């Protein structure tokens, strides 16, 4: 007996296995970042002084990164849409685009971090910077994770297109869902850390 | 009576007997439930063993007993909550007596001792500063502060007069400790970075030659097991004498 | 103080010179006992073990939905376990701040704590992957005809458990990351300003909050205790249904109660924190939710009790363990009530009463249920029964000893004897009478271990020499027995099963046999 519903949706749940899996995974991610955001709130409310993000952090850079991530979400959707329309080459270009945008995000982040360290600002300087580095660091790890998956789908994983195109399309869709979540987390992080 | 059966220790505070009464009441409920269901259980195991009852009855019991017993348990729990738990807790954490009518002390936990700080004759606590902390001055009390001149500090010895409310301002220097007074039904975590007040009213004198204890009730490191302080309840006269003695020794 | 008998001689001089344990070592053992039992013992066994083996069989699935994620989960668990155990050999030993790892103590503790945190992150990852797999499997791979209301109770409770794991573990992961930052990156998430540790002013930036850790920890750890009990209740329900030879009483109430329990378990966490300076509103909220959450447990237990009425009870070894679970969990659960009322918790908090409370639910509760499960599903996994006589010796010995170990804890707790005391409280005048119990309890604990030898021997002996069992070893109705051979082959079922009826159709009137398997097609008799 093979495992059913790996590719097609089960009629009564309307989902294939991987899609349900990724939604559940994202639910747990919501709890993870939710806990960290709550910690941020509690620490901030309890603090005597709390620096405004804009006085320490570089807003233009973060804004640039927001644009980069949103664009990468668009290219990710395009990759999936192209596969749905059977345009494999186009999808590959979109995957590369997403990957490059993600790398761009990390490069900008790298400059931001080194600027902080150059000024002697480290996680241990104060609680604001501590939560800033923890949250953005964890988010950065999620970006890296996404990039690894994209690299796989572009490289060795792409062989699946020839044998099981539908399954490959599903994989790209799932990666896309994850990627939108990573994007969404950043869209929360940006105002919370930089603007408020 | 049932308090005795439960093996609760001596009770030496005003609010203690009430808490004990409710502890006993909750245990009575528990006992009733346990014995009730237990009797049923034993009976059912006996009556419906395969030997005595070879063919099971597909439908089982039709009685409403299950639902009724669940509702009764629910109602009793509500009664406990509103009849006792909410008001008793409100008294513990809100109904503080005015400081002027109470003995006010600070108790600061550290690994592994209880520092007790009395305000002295002026009734005012002196300033403390962690930079002044050393072996001889575990509280970091600034003796140059006028309010601190007459302050009294002791280690692991909390003496209190009887029949007068006590307010303890509780904190810690390092890790979390817990200020547990088993004979007074008082327990409160001492948390660094926070000062938490607790109050109670001692109603029994510590018998001569006995020592009542402050038991640290939160794991605080290797010496947690020996973080034992003493609490002594005295007549007001004796307490005044004790304070004088301590003041002289500072 | 006396040296530990027998074992003492084998302990290293660094931990226990002359066989007398040092406080350092005691604290390590305490913290690691809690962690290992909960995160590396019961969860992997009840969820990872039974869940993985029995659940797919019960729903008629060939395997878990994601076999590779299953492997990943297993390896994360393995590495996490190795990290945890290896930490005993670090300088300063393993984590020693309790399984609760309260800060600031844990932040200032020895390096073992860092390993504990890393180990926890891995174990949490393992549980997350596992639970995701469980939920997808239950939703997607149910056999045709197996609607939700036909699922065996065990599957239902695994489903609720998986949700708890999925949603409660991430906050602990977040908390572990923050504590790791405090320990290695010098941050102060949990450290307030102005700490003086062993006479030294701590050079941290300050501004953190020690209670934040407790909130994050208990937000996980309360749902976690239901993770420990729900699969156990599931096993008990299966074994009970099979051995009473009639349908369980109140299937639906049990299912709804379990779901409700799952929801409620996210809003009771601060009942572990009543004495951290909680005001009236917060305490009223958490006392109320705590009382509310006891109701579904009462409903579940009541259903199981009432199921006995009209039964035809077979006292097999698994049934003995399952039956013992009921009153034992009753004692553990009932003693949760005085802890859940804040004013009575004042005296009982952090005493042996708490230790007694939760050991009654986890040891003669969950552990007994796990034993029941092992005896019950052993023939499924091996095609052989375990020995009944050895099983009964194991049961009665364990049952008597475990009560001698844990019941006196209530007496000690009521007398005010604190937990986590290296010397068992003998210094304290108020604990003198209660401390007398330490000796008999200690002996009973040794005897308890001795009785486990019967189990271990029985287990391995029966694999090779046990009495052969038919594939439906207990005349059961659920799919794992009715449709799969023992042991199940790769892919579990020779042909995909189809389900026609509810889970526990025992002693159906008009049927010749006293059990009607779920996959038995409808006949005229059913009308
Ligand atoms: C499996 C684990 C498990 C389970 C199921 C429970 C169940 C419950 N627990 Fe427990 N608890 C723990 C594990 C568990 N607990 C652990 C590990 C700790 C300590 C952690 C630490 O500090 O290290 C703890 C600590 C703990 C505390 C904190 C105490 C303190 O530190 O001061 C509290 C307080 O409210 C509490 C309450 C409850 C309540 C109200 C329930 C309720 O859900 C119980 C509901 C059940 C019933 C009410 C029984 C119903 C049965 C009948 C009515 C029938 C009776 C029939 C017969 C007896 C024949 N628990
Ligand atoms: C699941 C949880 C669990 C279980 C099962 C146990 C089981 C036992 N526990 Fe534990 N305990 C905890 C969780 C658990 N405990 C926790 C969380 C703490 C708090 C830690 C802290 O303070 O931070 C604690 C603390 C604790 C203390 C208090 C320490 C202190 O405060 O100073 C004591 C003292 O007696 C104790 C004793 C025991 C005993 C005698 C058993 C016995 O029941 C053990 C008996 C063993 C068996 C019956 C066999 C076990 C099973 C197997 C070997 C597997 C069988 C093999 C196969 C299936 C193949 N425990
Ligand atoms: Cu201080 Cu325990
Ligand atoms: Cu709890």
PDB file of N, CA and C in Angstrom, chain A residues 1-6 8-10 12-13 15-18 20-22 24-25 27-29 31-32 35-36 38-39 42-43 47 123-127 130-131 133-134 138 167 171, chain C residues 60 62-68 128 132 135-136 139-142 163 166-167 170-171 173-174 177-178 181 185-189 205-209 212 216 219 491 493 495-497:
ATOM      1  N   UNK A   1       0.844  -1.213   0.000  1.00  0.00           N
ATOM      2  CA  UNK A   1       0.000   0.000   0.000  1.00  0.00           C
ATOM      3  C   UNK A   1       0.876   1.259   0.000  1.00  0.00           C
ATOM      4  N   UNK A   2       0.593   2.169  -0.947  1.00  0.00           N
ATOM      5  CA  UNK A   2       1.305   3.447  -0.933  1.00  0.00           C
ATOM      6  C   UNK A   2       0.601   4.418   0.005  1.00  0.00           C
ATOM      7  N   UNK A   3       1.333   5.446   0.398  1.00  0.00           N
ATOM      8  CA  UNK A   3       0.706   6.469   1.225  1.00  0.00           C
ATOM      9  C   UNK A   3      -0.208   7.317   0.345  1.00  0.00           C
ATOM     10  N   UNK A   4      -1.480   7.374   0.665  1.00  0.00           N
ATOM     11  CA  UNK A   4      -2.396   8.119  -0.210  1.00  0.00           C
ATOM     12  C   UNK A   4      -2.307   9.638   0.001  1.00  0.00           C
ATOM     13  N   UNK A   5      -2.842  10.360  -0.949  1.00  0.00           N
ATOM     14  CA  UNK A   5      -2.989  11.821  -0.880  1.00  0.00           C
ATOM     15  C   UNK A   5      -1.675  12.569  -0.758  1.00  0.00           C
ATOM     16  N   UNK A   6      -0.578  12.010  -1.289  1.00  0.00           N
ATOM     17  CA  UNK A   6       0.655  12.795  -1.291  1.00  0.00           C
ATOM     18  C   UNK A   6       0.592  13.864  -2.368  1.00  0.00           C
ATOM     19  N   UNK A   8      -2.611  14.358  -4.689  1.00  0.00           N
ATOM     20  CA  UNK A   8      -3.945  14.910  -4.878  1.00  0.00           C
ATOM     21  C   UNK A   8      -4.595  15.178  -3.527  1.00  0.00           C
ATOM     22  N   UNK A   9      -5.597  16.033  -3.560  1.00  0.00           N
ATOM     23  CA  UNK A   9      -6.248  16.400  -2.307  1.00  0.00           C
ATOM     24  C   UNK A   9      -7.202  15.299  -1.877  1.00  0.00           C
ATOM     25  N   UNK A  10      -7.323  15.104  -0.558  1.00  0.00           N
ATOM     26  CA  UNK A  10      -8.328  14.187  -0.038  1.00  0.00           C
ATOM     27  C   UNK A  10      -9.667  14.904  -0.115  1.00  0.00           C
ATOM     28  N   UNK A  12     -12.517  14.906   1.485  1.00  0.00           N
ATOM     29  CA  UNK A  12     -13.231  15.502   2.629  1.00  0.00           C
ATOM     30  C   UNK A  12     -12.430  16.589   3.352  1.00  0.00           C
ATOM     31  N   UNK A  13     -11.110  16.579   3.248  1.00  0.00           N
ATOM     32  CA  UNK A  13     -10.368  17.686   3.868  1.00  0.00           C
ATOM     33  C   UNK A  13      -9.986  18.743   2.836  1.00  0.00           C
ATOM     34  N   UNK A  15      -7.342  18.902   1.046  1.00  0.00           N
ATOM     35  CA  UNK A  15      -5.915  19.228   1.085  1.00  0.00           C
ATOM     36  C   UNK A  15      -5.095  17.997   0.750  1.00  0.00           C
ATOM     37  N   UNK A  16      -3.913  18.218   0.160  1.00  0.00           N
ATOM     38  CA  UNK A  16      -2.982  17.101   0.092  1.00  0.00           C
ATOM     39  C   UNK A  16      -2.087  17.144   1.325  1.00  0.00           C
ATOM     40  N   UNK A  17      -1.426  16.045   1.630  1.00  0.00           N
ATOM     41  CA  UNK A  17      -0.716  15.906   2.907  1.00  0.00           C
ATOM     42  C   UNK A  17       0.237  17.053   3.192  1.00  0.00           C
ATOM     43  N   UNK A  18       1.055  17.379   2.170  1.00  0.00           N
ATOM     44  CA  UNK A  18       2.073  18.389   2.391  1.00  0.00           C
ATOM     45  C   UNK A  18       1.483  19.732   2.755  1.00  0.00           C
ATOM     46  N   UNK A  20      -1.419  20.412   4.266  1.00  0.00           N
ATOM     47  CA  UNK A  20      -1.862  20.407   5.662  1.00  0.00           C
ATOM     48  C   UNK A  20      -0.643  20.487   6.572  1.00  0.00           C
ATOM     49  N   UNK A  21       0.394  19.755   6.207  1.00  0.00           N
ATOM     50  CA  UNK A  21       1.606  19.761   7.022  1.00  0.00           C
ATOM     51  C   UNK A  21       2.182  21.156   7.163  1.00  0.00           C
ATOM     52  N   UNK A  22       2.262  21.875   6.046  1.00  0.00           N
ATOM     53  CA  UNK A  22       2.900  23.189   6.133  1.00  0.00           C
ATOM     54  C   UNK A  22       2.021  24.157   6.925  1.00  0.00           C
ATOM     55  N   UNK A  24       0.185  23.405   9.453  1.00  0.00           N
ATOM     56  CA  UNK A  24       0.413  23.095  10.863  1.00  0.00           C
ATOM     57  C   UNK A  24       1.768  23.634  11.309  1.00  0.00           C
ATOM     58  N   UNK A  25       2.758  23.454  10.432  1.00  0.00           N
ATOM     59  CA  UNK A  25       4.084  23.954  10.775  1.00  0.00           C
ATOM     60  C   UNK A  25       4.032  25.466  10.993  1.00  0.00           C
ATOM     61  N   UNK A  27       1.504  27.158  11.920  1.00  0.00           N
ATOM     62  CA  UNK A  27       0.816  27.444  13.179  1.00  0.00           C
ATOM     63  C   UNK A  27       1.804  27.404  14.336  1.00  0.00           C
ATOM     64  N   UNK A  28       2.697  26.432  14.301  1.00  0.00           N
ATOM     65  CA  UNK A  28       3.660  26.359  15.407  1.00  0.00           C
ATOM     66  C   UNK A  28       4.639  27.525  15.326  1.00  0.00           C
ATOM     67  N   UNK A  29       4.957  27.950  14.089  1.00  0.00           N
ATOM     68  CA  UNK A  29       5.832  29.118  13.951  1.00  0.00           C
ATOM     69  C   UNK A  29       5.168  30.380  14.503  1.00  0.00           C
ATOM     70  N   UNK A  31       3.187  30.449  16.959  1.00  0.00           N
ATOM     71  CA  UNK A  31       3.345  30.384  18.411  1.00  0.00           C
ATOM     72  C   UNK A  31       4.767  30.786  18.820  1.00  0.00           C
ATOM     73  N   UNK A  32       5.744  30.374  18.025  1.00  0.00           N
ATOM     74  CA  UNK A  32       7.135  30.702  18.353  1.00  0.00           C
ATOM     75  C   UNK A  32       7.343  32.215  18.323  1.00  0.00           C
ATOM     76  N   UNK A  35       5.324  34.067  20.964  1.00  0.00           N
ATOM     77  CA  UNK A  35       5.925  34.085  22.296  1.00  0.00           C
ATOM     78  C   UNK A  35       7.002  35.156  22.373  1.00  0.00           C
ATOM     79  N   UNK A  36       7.782  35.287  21.304  1.00  0.00           N
ATOM     80  CA  UNK A  36       8.850  36.283  21.338  1.00  0.00           C
ATOM     81  C   UNK A  36       8.275  37.702  21.304  1.00  0.00           C
ATOM     82  N   UNK A  38       5.396  38.552  22.491  1.00  0.00           N
ATOM     83  CA  UNK A  38       4.841  38.801  23.821  1.00  0.00           C
ATOM     84  C   UNK A  38       5.947  39.151  24.806  1.00  0.00           C
ATOM     85  N   UNK A  39       7.072  38.448  24.680  1.00  0.00           N
ATOM     86  CA  UNK A  39       8.192  38.760  25.569  1.00  0.00           C
ATOM     87  C   UNK A  39       8.636  40.198  25.359  1.00  0.00           C
ATOM     88  N   UNK A  42       6.205  42.462  27.102  1.00  0.00           N
ATOM     89  CA  UNK A  42       6.326  42.441  28.542  1.00  0.00           C
ATOM     90  C   UNK A  42       7.570  43.182  29.004  1.00  0.00           C
ATOM     91  N   UNK A  43       8.672  42.938  28.296  1.00  0.00           N
ATOM     92  CA  UNK A  43       9.923  43.605  28.678  1.00  0.00           C
ATOM     93  C   UNK A  43       9.799  45.107  28.482  1.00  0.00           C
ATOM     94  N   UNK A  47       9.998  48.088  31.353  1.00  0.00           N
ATOM     95  CA  UNK A  47      11.268  48.812  31.372  1.00  0.00           C
ATOM     96  C   UNK A  47      11.083  50.260  31.823  1.00  0.00           C
ATOM     97  N   UNK A 123      24.237  42.598  21.571  1.00  0.00           N
ATOM     98  CA  UNK A 123      23.031  42.166  22.305  1.00  0.00           C
ATOM     99  C   UNK A 123      23.095  42.512  23.784  1.00  0.00           C
ATOM    100  N   UNK A 124      24.312  42.501  24.355  1.00  0.00           N
ATOM    101  CA  UNK A 124      24.345  42.707  25.801  1.00  0.00           C
ATOM    102  C   UNK A 124      24.304  44.167  26.202  1.00  0.00           C
ATOM    103  N   UNK A 125      24.291  45.066  25.209  1.00  0.00           N
ATOM    104  CA  UNK A 125      24.284  46.485  25.548  1.00  0.00           C
ATOM    105  C   UNK A 125      23.040  46.862  26.340  1.00  0.00           C
ATOM    106  N   UNK A 126      21.897  46.534  25.798  1.00  0.00           N
ATOM    107  CA  UNK A 126      20.665  46.751  26.565  1.00  0.00           C
ATOM    108  C   UNK A 126      19.588  45.800  26.070  1.00  0.00           C
ATOM    109  N   UNK A 127      18.468  45.807  26.770  1.00  0.00           N
ATOM    110  CA  UNK A 127      17.449  44.806  26.449  1.00  0.00           C
ATOM    111  C   UNK A 127      16.848  45.047  25.075  1.00  0.00           C
ATOM    112  N   UNK A 130      19.097  43.507  22.705  1.00  0.00           N
ATOM    113  CA  UNK A 130      19.045  42.063  22.889  1.00  0.00           C
ATOM    114  C   UNK A 130      17.871  41.477  22.118  1.00  0.00           C
ATOM    115  N   UNK A 131      16.710  42.081  22.281  1.00  0.00           N
ATOM    116  CA  UNK A 131      15.538  41.514  21.603  1.00  0.00           C
ATOM    117  C   UNK A 131      15.639  41.788  20.108  1.00  0.00           C
ATOM    118  N   UNK A 133      18.408  41.832  18.251  1.00  0.00           N
ATOM    119  CA  UNK A 133      19.276  40.836  17.633  1.00  0.00           C
ATOM    120  C   UNK A 133      18.638  39.455  17.649  1.00  0.00           C
ATOM    121  N   UNK A 134      17.971  39.126  18.740  1.00  0.00           N
ATOM    122  CA  UNK A 134      17.363  37.797  18.810  1.00  0.00           C
ATOM    123  C   UNK A 134      16.283  37.631  17.752  1.00  0.00           C
ATOM    124  N   UNK A 138      16.786  35.309  14.501  1.00  0.00           N
ATOM    125  CA  UNK A 138      15.952  34.141  14.279  1.00  0.00           C
ATOM    126  C   UNK A 138      15.239  34.237  12.926  1.00  0.00           C
ATOM    127  N   UNK A 167       3.643  16.831  -8.303  1.00  0.00           N
ATOM    128  CA  UNK A 167       4.234  16.789  -6.973  1.00  0.00           C
ATOM    129  C   UNK A 167       5.262  17.902  -6.814  1.00  0.00           C
ATOM    130  N   UNK A 171       5.428  21.054  -4.197  1.00  0.00           N
ATOM    131  CA  UNK A 171       6.570  21.408  -3.341  1.00  0.00           C
ATOM    132  C   UNK A 171       6.865  22.892  -3.427  1.00  0.00           C
TER     133      UNK A 171
ATOM    134  N   UNK C  60      -6.156   2.396   9.949  1.00  0.00           N
ATOM    135  CA  UNK C  60      -6.085   1.700   8.675  1.00  0.00           C
ATOM    136  C   UNK C  60      -5.147   2.342   7.684  1.00  0.00           C
ATOM    137  N   UNK C  62      -1.301   2.839   5.887  1.00  0.00           N
ATOM    138  CA  UNK C  62      -0.133   1.998   5.620  1.00  0.00           C
ATOM    139  C   UNK C  62       1.093   2.447   6.407  1.00  0.00           C
ATOM    140  N   UNK C  63       1.152   3.721   6.765  1.00  0.00           N
ATOM    141  CA  UNK C  63       2.331   4.261   7.435  1.00  0.00           C
ATOM    142  C   UNK C  63       1.944   5.657   7.923  1.00  0.00           C
ATOM    143  N   UNK C  64       2.906   6.366   8.525  1.00  0.00           N
ATOM    144  CA  UNK C  64       2.663   7.768   8.831  1.00  0.00           C
ATOM    145  C   UNK C  64       2.679   8.549   7.514  1.00  0.00           C
ATOM    146  N   UNK C  65       2.088   9.745   7.522  1.00  0.00           N
ATOM    147  CA  UNK C  65       1.980  10.512   6.280  1.00  0.00           C
ATOM    148  C   UNK C  65       3.356  10.899   5.745  1.00  0.00           C
ATOM    149  N   UNK C  66       4.280  11.232   6.643  1.00  0.00           N
ATOM    150  CA  UNK C  66       5.611  11.654   6.195  1.00  0.00           C
ATOM    151  C   UNK C  66       6.676  10.781   6.846  1.00  0.00           C
ATOM    152  N   UNK C  67       7.001   9.653   6.233  1.00  0.00           N
ATOM    153  CA  UNK C  67       7.989   8.770   6.870  1.00  0.00           C
ATOM    154  C   UNK C  67       9.328   9.460   7.090  1.00  0.00           C
ATOM    155  N   UNK C  68       9.703  10.363   6.177  1.00  0.00           N
ATOM    156  CA  UNK C  68      11.017  10.989   6.350  1.00  0.00           C
ATOM    157  C   UNK C  68      11.027  11.985   7.498  1.00  0.00           C
ATOM    158  N   UNK C 128       7.870  18.610  17.732  1.00  0.00           N
ATOM    159  CA  UNK C 128       7.124  19.404  16.753  1.00  0.00           C
ATOM    160  C   UNK C 128       6.950  18.626  15.456  1.00  0.00           C
ATOM    161  N   UNK C 132       3.270  17.196  14.072  1.00  0.00           N
ATOM    162  CA  UNK C 132       2.773  17.601  12.753  1.00  0.00           C
ATOM    163  C   UNK C 132       2.401  16.370  11.935  1.00  0.00           C
ATOM    164  N   UNK C 135      -0.881  14.726  13.175  1.00  0.00           N
ATOM    165  CA  UNK C 135      -2.139  15.383  12.811  1.00  0.00           C
ATOM    166  C   UNK C 135      -2.452  15.112  11.341  1.00  0.00           C
ATOM    167  N   UNK C 136      -1.432  15.271  10.493  1.00  0.00           N
ATOM    168  CA  UNK C 136      -1.677  15.038   9.068  1.00  0.00           C
ATOM    169  C   UNK C 136      -2.122  13.594   8.844  1.00  0.00           C
ATOM    170  N   UNK C 139      -5.767  13.138   9.911  1.00  0.00           N
ATOM    171  CA  UNK C 139      -6.727  13.790   9.030  1.00  0.00           C
ATOM    172  C   UNK C 139      -6.779  13.136   7.650  1.00  0.00           C
ATOM    173  N   UNK C 140      -5.614  12.773   7.125  1.00  0.00           N
ATOM    174  CA  UNK C 140      -5.549  12.405   5.716  1.00  0.00           C
ATOM    175  C   UNK C 140      -5.624  10.910   5.451  1.00  0.00           C
ATOM    176  N   UNK C 141      -5.118  10.093   6.358  1.00  0.00           N
ATOM    177  CA  UNK C 141      -4.948   8.689   6.006  1.00  0.00           C
ATOM    178  C   UNK C 141      -5.971   7.754   6.641  1.00  0.00           C
ATOM    179  N   UNK C 142      -7.051   8.304   7.187  1.00  0.00           N
ATOM    180  CA  UNK C 142      -8.082   7.419   7.743  1.00  0.00           C
ATOM    181  C   UNK C 142      -8.659   6.533   6.644  1.00  0.00           C
ATOM    182  N   UNK C 163      -1.890  18.309  18.953  1.00  0.00           N
ATOM    183  CA  UNK C 163      -2.128  19.750  18.906  1.00  0.00           C
ATOM    184  C   UNK C 163      -1.449  20.464  20.060  1.00  0.00           C
ATOM    185  N   UNK C 166       2.177  20.696  19.315  1.00  0.00           N
ATOM    186  CA  UNK C 166       2.438  21.605  18.205  1.00  0.00           C
ATOM    187  C   UNK C 166       2.379  23.064  18.653  1.00  0.00           C
ATOM    188  N   UNK C 167       1.410  23.379  19.509  1.00  0.00           N
ATOM    189  CA  UNK C 167       1.213  24.781  19.838  1.00  0.00           C
ATOM    190  C   UNK C 167       1.867  25.202  21.148  1.00  0.00           C
ATOM    191  N   UNK C 170       6.502  25.524  20.956  1.00  0.00           N
ATOM    192  CA  UNK C 170       7.267  26.668  20.443  1.00  0.00           C
ATOM    193  C   UNK C 170       7.559  27.756  21.477  1.00  0.00           C
ATOM    194  N   UNK C 171       6.605  28.115  22.358  1.00  0.00           N
ATOM    195  CA  UNK C 171       6.976  29.125  23.352  1.00  0.00           C
ATOM    196  C   UNK C 171       8.146  28.688  24.233  1.00  0.00           C
ATOM    197  N   UNK C 173      10.509  26.795  23.229  1.00  0.00           N
ATOM    198  CA  UNK C 173      11.660  26.937  22.362  1.00  0.00           C
ATOM    199  C   UNK C 173      12.131  28.399  22.374  1.00  0.00           C
ATOM    200  N   UNK C 174      11.165  29.305  22.270  1.00  0.00           N
ATOM    201  CA  UNK C 174      11.509  30.736  22.343  1.00  0.00           C
ATOM    202  C   UNK C 174      12.185  31.038  23.670  1.00  0.00           C
ATOM    203  N   UNK C 177      15.683  29.797  23.758  1.00  0.00           N
ATOM    204  CA  UNK C 177      16.578  30.660  22.996  1.00  0.00           C
ATOM    205  C   UNK C 177      16.945  31.896  23.815  1.00  0.00           C
ATOM    206  N   UNK C 178      15.957  32.481  24.476  1.00  0.00           N
ATOM    207  CA  UNK C 178      16.247  33.675  25.277  1.00  0.00           C
ATOM    208  C   UNK C 178      17.193  33.340  26.432  1.00  0.00           C
ATOM    209  N   UNK C 181      20.611  32.988  25.140  1.00  0.00           N
ATOM    210  CA  UNK C 181      21.203  34.306  24.913  1.00  0.00           C
ATOM    211  C   UNK C 181      21.710  34.887  26.230  1.00  0.00           C
ATOM    212  N   UNK C 185      25.352  35.043  25.350  1.00  0.00           N
ATOM    213  CA  UNK C 185      25.574  36.334  24.698  1.00  0.00           C
ATOM    214  C   UNK C 185      25.526  37.487  25.685  1.00  0.00           C
ATOM    215  N   UNK C 186      25.364  37.178  26.957  1.00  0.00           N
ATOM    216  CA  UNK C 186      25.419  38.233  27.963  1.00  0.00           C
ATOM    217  C   UNK C 186      24.212  39.157  27.999  1.00  0.00           C
ATOM    218  N   UNK C 187      23.093  38.747  27.404  1.00  0.00           N
ATOM    219  CA  UNK C 187      21.902  39.597  27.469  1.00  0.00           C
ATOM    220  C   UNK C 187      21.232  39.475  28.832  1.00  0.00           C
ATOM    221  N   UNK C 188      20.190  40.248  29.044  1.00  0.00           N
ATOM    222  CA  UNK C 188      19.515  40.242  30.349  1.00  0.00           C
ATOM    223  C   UNK C 188      18.013  40.110  30.205  1.00  0.00           C
ATOM    224  N   UNK C 189      17.544  39.196  29.373  1.00  0.00           N
ATOM    225  CA  UNK C 189      16.105  39.058  29.233  1.00  0.00           C
ATOM    226  C   UNK C 189      15.442  38.739  30.570  1.00  0.00           C
ATOM    227  N   UNK C 205      23.336  44.027  31.829  1.00  0.00           N
ATOM    228  CA  UNK C 205      22.729  45.313  31.533  1.00  0.00           C
ATOM    229  C   UNK C 205      21.441  45.526  32.316  1.00  0.00           C
ATOM    230  N   UNK C 206      20.821  44.445  32.766  1.00  0.00           N
ATOM    231  CA  UNK C 206      19.632  44.596  33.588  1.00  0.00           C
ATOM    232  C   UNK C 206      18.389  44.874  32.761  1.00  0.00           C
ATOM    233  N   UNK C 207      17.291  45.122  33.463  1.00  0.00           N
ATOM    234  CA  UNK C 207      16.055  45.443  32.764  1.00  0.00           C
ATOM    235  C   UNK C 207      15.230  44.234  32.373  1.00  0.00           C
ATOM    236  N   UNK C 208      15.709  43.042  32.743  1.00  0.00           N
ATOM    237  CA  UNK C 208      14.941  41.840  32.392  1.00  0.00           C
ATOM    238  C   UNK C 208      13.946  41.483  33.476  1.00  0.00           C
ATOM    239  N   UNK C 209      13.218  40.396  33.237  1.00  0.00           N
ATOM    240  CA  UNK C 209      12.144  40.037  34.146  1.00  0.00           C
ATOM    241  C   UNK C 209      12.173  38.534  34.425  1.00  0.00           C
ATOM    242  N   UNK C 212       9.111  36.476  33.469  1.00  0.00           N
ATOM    243  CA  UNK C 212       8.860  36.190  32.058  1.00  0.00           C
ATOM    244  C   UNK C 212       9.193  34.736  31.742  1.00  0.00           C
ATOM    245  N   UNK C 216       6.626  31.845  30.268  1.00  0.00           N
ATOM    246  CA  UNK C 216       6.888  31.078  29.049  1.00  0.00           C
ATOM    247  C   UNK C 216       6.995  29.595  29.373  1.00  0.00           C
ATOM    248  N   UNK C 219       3.588  28.129  30.320  1.00  0.00           N
ATOM    249  CA  UNK C 219       2.683  28.117  29.173  1.00  0.00           C
ATOM    250  C   UNK C 219       2.899  26.834  28.370  1.00  0.00           C
ATOM    251  N   UNK C 491       3.810  -1.743   5.221  1.00  0.00           N
ATOM    252  CA  UNK C 491       2.560  -1.306   4.632  1.00  0.00           C
ATOM    253  C   UNK C 491       1.353  -1.697   5.486  1.00  0.00           C
ATOM    254  N   UNK C 493      -1.195  -3.359   6.154  1.00  0.00           N
ATOM    255  CA  UNK C 493      -2.368  -4.175   5.844  1.00  0.00           C
ATOM    256  C   UNK C 493      -2.177  -4.900   4.510  1.00  0.00           C
ATOM    257  N   UNK C 495      -4.543  -5.754   2.551  1.00  0.00           N
ATOM    258  CA  UNK C 495      -5.364  -4.982   1.620  1.00  0.00           C
ATOM    259  C   UNK C 495      -6.002  -3.835   2.402  1.00  0.00           C
ATOM    260  N   UNK C 496      -6.265  -2.704   1.731  1.00  0.00           N
ATOM    261  CA  UNK C 496      -6.776  -1.544   2.468  1.00  0.00           C
ATOM    262  C   UNK C 496      -8.089  -1.863   3.161  1.00  0.00           C
ATOM    263  N   UNK C 497      -8.162  -1.652   4.457  1.00  0.00           N
ATOM    264  CA  UNK C 497      -9.390  -1.957   5.180  1.00  0.00           C
ATOM    265  C   UNK C 497     -10.476  -0.908   4.909  1.00  0.00           C
TER     266      UNK C 497
END
